[in-house]
mmCIF file of C-alpha atoms in Angstrom:
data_model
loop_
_atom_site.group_PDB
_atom_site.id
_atom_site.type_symbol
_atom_site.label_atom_id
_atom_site.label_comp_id
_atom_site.label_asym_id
_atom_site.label_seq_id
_atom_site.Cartn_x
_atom_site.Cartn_y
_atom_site.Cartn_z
ATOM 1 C CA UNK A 1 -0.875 3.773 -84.168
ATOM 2 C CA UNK A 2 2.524 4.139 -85.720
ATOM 3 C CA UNK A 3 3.039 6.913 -88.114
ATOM 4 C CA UNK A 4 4.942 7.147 -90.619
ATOM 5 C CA UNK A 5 6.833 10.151 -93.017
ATOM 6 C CA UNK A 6 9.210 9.859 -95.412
ATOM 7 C CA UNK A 7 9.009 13.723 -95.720
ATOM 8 C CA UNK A 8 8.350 15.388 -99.368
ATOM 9 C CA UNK A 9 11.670 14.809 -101.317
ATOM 10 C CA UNK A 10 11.244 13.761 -104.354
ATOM 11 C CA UNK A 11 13.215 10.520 -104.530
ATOM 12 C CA UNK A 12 11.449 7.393 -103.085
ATOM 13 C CA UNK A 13 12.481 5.993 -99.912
ATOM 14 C CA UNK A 14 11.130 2.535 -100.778
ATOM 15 C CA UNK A 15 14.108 1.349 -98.291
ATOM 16 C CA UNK A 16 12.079 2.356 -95.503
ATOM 17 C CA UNK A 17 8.494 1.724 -96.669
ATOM 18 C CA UNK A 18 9.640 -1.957 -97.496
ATOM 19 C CA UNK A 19 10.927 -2.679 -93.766
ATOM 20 C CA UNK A 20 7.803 -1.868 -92.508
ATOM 21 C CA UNK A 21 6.274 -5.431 -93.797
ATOM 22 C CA UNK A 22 8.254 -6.962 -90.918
ATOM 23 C CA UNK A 23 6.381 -5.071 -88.409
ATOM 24 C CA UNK A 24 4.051 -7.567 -86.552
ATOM 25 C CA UNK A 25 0.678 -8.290 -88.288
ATOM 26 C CA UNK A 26 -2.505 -6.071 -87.080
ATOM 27 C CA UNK A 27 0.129 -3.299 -86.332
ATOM 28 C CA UNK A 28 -1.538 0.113 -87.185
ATOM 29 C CA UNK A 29 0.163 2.305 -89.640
ATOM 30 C CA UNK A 30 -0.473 5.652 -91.299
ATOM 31 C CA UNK A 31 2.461 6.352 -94.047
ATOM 32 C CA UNK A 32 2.800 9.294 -95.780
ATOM 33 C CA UNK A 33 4.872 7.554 -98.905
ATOM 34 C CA UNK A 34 5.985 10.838 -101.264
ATOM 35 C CA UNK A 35 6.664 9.264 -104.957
ATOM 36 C CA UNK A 36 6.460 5.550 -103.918
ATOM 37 C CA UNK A 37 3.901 3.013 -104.699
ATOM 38 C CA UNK A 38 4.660 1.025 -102.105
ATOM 39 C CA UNK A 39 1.783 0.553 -99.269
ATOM 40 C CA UNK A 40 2.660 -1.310 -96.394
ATOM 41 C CA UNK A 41 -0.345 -4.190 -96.420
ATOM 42 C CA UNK A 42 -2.986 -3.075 -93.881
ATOM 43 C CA UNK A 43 -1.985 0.584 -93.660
ATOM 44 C CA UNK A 44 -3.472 3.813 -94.292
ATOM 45 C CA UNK A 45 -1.481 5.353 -97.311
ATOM 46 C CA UNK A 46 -1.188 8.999 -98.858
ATOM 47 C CA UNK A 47 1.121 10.167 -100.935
ATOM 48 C CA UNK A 48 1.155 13.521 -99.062
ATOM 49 C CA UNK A 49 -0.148 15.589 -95.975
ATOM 50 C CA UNK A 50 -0.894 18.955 -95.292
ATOM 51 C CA UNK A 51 1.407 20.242 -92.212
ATOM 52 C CA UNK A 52 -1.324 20.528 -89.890
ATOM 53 C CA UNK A 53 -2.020 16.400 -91.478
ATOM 54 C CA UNK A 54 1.501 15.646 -90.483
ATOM 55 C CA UNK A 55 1.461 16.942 -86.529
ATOM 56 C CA UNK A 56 -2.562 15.588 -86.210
ATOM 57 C CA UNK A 57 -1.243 12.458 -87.187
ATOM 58 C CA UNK A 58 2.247 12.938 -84.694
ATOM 59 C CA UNK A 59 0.150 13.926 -81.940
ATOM 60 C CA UNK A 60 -2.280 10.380 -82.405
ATOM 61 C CA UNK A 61 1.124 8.482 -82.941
ATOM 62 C CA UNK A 62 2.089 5.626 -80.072
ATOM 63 C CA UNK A 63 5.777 6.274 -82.044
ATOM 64 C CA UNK A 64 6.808 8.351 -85.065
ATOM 65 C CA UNK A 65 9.182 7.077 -87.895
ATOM 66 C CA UNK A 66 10.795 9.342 -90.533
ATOM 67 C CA UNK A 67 13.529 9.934 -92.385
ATOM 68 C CA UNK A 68 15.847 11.777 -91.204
ATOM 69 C CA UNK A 69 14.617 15.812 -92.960
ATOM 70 C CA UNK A 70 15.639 18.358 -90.670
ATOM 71 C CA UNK A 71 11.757 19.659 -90.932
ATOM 72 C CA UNK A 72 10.304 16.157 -90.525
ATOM 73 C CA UNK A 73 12.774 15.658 -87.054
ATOM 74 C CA UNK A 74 11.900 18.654 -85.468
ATOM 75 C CA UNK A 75 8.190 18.580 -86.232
ATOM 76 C CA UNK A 76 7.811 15.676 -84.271
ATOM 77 C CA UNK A 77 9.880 17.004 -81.331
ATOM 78 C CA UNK A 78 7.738 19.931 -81.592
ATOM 79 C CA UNK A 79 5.000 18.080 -80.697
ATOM 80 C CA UNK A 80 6.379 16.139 -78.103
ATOM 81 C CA UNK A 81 7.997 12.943 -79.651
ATOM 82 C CA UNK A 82 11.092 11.583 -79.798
ATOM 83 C CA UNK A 83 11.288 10.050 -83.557
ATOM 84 C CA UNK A 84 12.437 6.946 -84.714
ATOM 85 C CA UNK A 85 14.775 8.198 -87.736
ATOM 86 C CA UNK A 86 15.916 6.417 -90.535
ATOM 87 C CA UNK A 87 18.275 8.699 -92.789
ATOM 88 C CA UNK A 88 17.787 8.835 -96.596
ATOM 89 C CA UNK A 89 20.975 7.260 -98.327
ATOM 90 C CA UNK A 90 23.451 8.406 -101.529
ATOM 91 C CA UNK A 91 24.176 4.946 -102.133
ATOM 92 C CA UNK A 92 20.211 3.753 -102.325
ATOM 93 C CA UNK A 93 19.493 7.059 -104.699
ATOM 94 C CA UNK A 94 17.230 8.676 -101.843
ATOM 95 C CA UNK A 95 19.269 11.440 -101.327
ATOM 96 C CA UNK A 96 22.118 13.504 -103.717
ATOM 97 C CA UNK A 97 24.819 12.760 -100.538
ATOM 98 C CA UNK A 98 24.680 11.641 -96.827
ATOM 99 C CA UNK A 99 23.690 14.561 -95.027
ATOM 100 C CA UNK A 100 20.806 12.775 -93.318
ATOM 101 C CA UNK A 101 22.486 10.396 -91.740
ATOM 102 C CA UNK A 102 25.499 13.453 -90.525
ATOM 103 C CA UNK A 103 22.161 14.944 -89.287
ATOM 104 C CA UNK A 104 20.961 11.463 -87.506
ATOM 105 C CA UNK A 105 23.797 10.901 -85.899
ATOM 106 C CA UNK A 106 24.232 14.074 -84.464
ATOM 107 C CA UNK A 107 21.040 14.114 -83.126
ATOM 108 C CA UNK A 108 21.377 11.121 -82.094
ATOM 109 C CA UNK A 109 24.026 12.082 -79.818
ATOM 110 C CA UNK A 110 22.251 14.761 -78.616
ATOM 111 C CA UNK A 111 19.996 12.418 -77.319
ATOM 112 C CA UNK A 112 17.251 13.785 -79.569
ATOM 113 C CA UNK A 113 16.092 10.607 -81.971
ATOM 114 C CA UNK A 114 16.940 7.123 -82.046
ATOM 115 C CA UNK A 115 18.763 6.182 -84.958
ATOM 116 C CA UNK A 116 18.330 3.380 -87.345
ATOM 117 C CA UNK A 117 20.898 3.112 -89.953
ATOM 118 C CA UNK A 118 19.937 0.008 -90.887
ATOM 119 C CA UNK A 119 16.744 -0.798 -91.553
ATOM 120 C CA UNK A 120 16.303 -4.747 -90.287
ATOM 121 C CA UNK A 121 16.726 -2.990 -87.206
ATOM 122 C CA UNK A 122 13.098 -0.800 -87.473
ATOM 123 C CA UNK A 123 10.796 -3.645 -85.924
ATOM 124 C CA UNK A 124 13.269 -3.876 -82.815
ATOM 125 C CA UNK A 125 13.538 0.043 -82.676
ATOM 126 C CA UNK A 126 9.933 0.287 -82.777
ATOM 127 C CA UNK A 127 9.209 -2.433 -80.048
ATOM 128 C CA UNK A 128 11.807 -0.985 -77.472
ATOM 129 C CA UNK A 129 9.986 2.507 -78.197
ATOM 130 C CA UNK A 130 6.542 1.020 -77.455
ATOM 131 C CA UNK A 131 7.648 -0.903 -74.746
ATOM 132 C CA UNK A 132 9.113 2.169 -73.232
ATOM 133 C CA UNK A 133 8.238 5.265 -74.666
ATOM 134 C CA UNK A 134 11.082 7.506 -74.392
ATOM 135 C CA UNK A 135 10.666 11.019 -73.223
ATOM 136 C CA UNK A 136 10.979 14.216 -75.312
ATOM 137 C CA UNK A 137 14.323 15.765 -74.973
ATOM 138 C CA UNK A 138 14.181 19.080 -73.406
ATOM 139 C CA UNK A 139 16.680 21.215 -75.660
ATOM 140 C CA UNK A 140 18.194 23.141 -73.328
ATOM 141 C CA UNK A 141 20.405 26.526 -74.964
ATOM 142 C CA UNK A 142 23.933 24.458 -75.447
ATOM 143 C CA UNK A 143 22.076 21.842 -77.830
ATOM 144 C CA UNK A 144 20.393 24.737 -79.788
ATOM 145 C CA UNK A 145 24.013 25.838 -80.113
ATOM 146 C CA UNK A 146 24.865 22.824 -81.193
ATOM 147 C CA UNK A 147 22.306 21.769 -83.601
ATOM 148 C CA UNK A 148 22.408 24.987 -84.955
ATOM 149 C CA UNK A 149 26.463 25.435 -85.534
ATOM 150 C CA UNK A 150 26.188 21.851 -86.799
ATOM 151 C CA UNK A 151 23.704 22.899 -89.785
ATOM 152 C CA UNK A 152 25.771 26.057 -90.680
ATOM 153 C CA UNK A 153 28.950 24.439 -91.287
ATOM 154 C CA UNK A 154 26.575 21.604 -93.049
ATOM 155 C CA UNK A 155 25.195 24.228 -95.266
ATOM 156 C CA UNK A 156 28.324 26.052 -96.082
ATOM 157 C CA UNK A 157 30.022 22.255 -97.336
ATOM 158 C CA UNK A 158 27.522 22.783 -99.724
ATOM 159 C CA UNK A 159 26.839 25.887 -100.424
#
């Protein structure tokens, strides 16, 4: 099973939910959509999940989608997955600027998520995760460091 968040923000991320209709037929999927009305045909749909929802459904996952919420990320590496992130975009009205995909990248880097920026690429980023599941990253005290001076100066941009 695949499972999919696009976290609780209020703007839709129909961007995302859309590319998942390219995903092979029969492919199991439980989304977690927020505001959109857009189901994926065959899925399981809600609109939202409790927390303890969300990791249940993370810990059944074969691979975990989601945008790219600083919450939603670390959940899921939490509990032992490495996501498959898609960042919110300004441009698409799903987010007020491009912090998520700062955020993505970064953790990217880290070696933390893989990234897809763009989302034709989410059936191929899914396969290659499937195919070979990679393992959780083991955050060792630098990459705390890291992640952590990399959200302050993030917050204090906007704060």
């Amino acid at each position: 099973m695949i499972f999919v968040t696009v976290g609780t923000n209020e703007a839709r991320f129909d961007r995302l939910l859309a590319a998942l209709e390219a995903l092979p037929n029969g492919t199991e999927l439980v989304v977690q959509h927020g505001p959109s009305s857009i189901c994926p045909a065959g899925a399981t749909c809600r609109d939202y999940l409790s927390f303890d929802e969300m990791v249940e459904q993370m810990g059944r996952a074969r691979a975990v989608v989601t945008h790219a919420g600083v919450g939603s990320v670390l959940t899921a590496l939490l509990n032992g997955t490495r996501p498959i992130v898609v960042p919110r975009l300004q441009r698409y009205g799903e987010a007020v600027d491009d912090h998520q995909l700062e955020f993505g990248r970064r953790a990217e880097s880290a070696g933390l998520v893989t990234l897809v920026e763009d989302t034709a690429g989410l059936p191929e980023a899914i396969a290659r995760h499937q195919a070979s599941p990679p393992s959780p990253p083991r955050p060792d005290e630098r990459l705390v460091e890291d992640l952590r001076g990399f959200l302050g100066e993030a917050v204090g941009r906007r704060g």
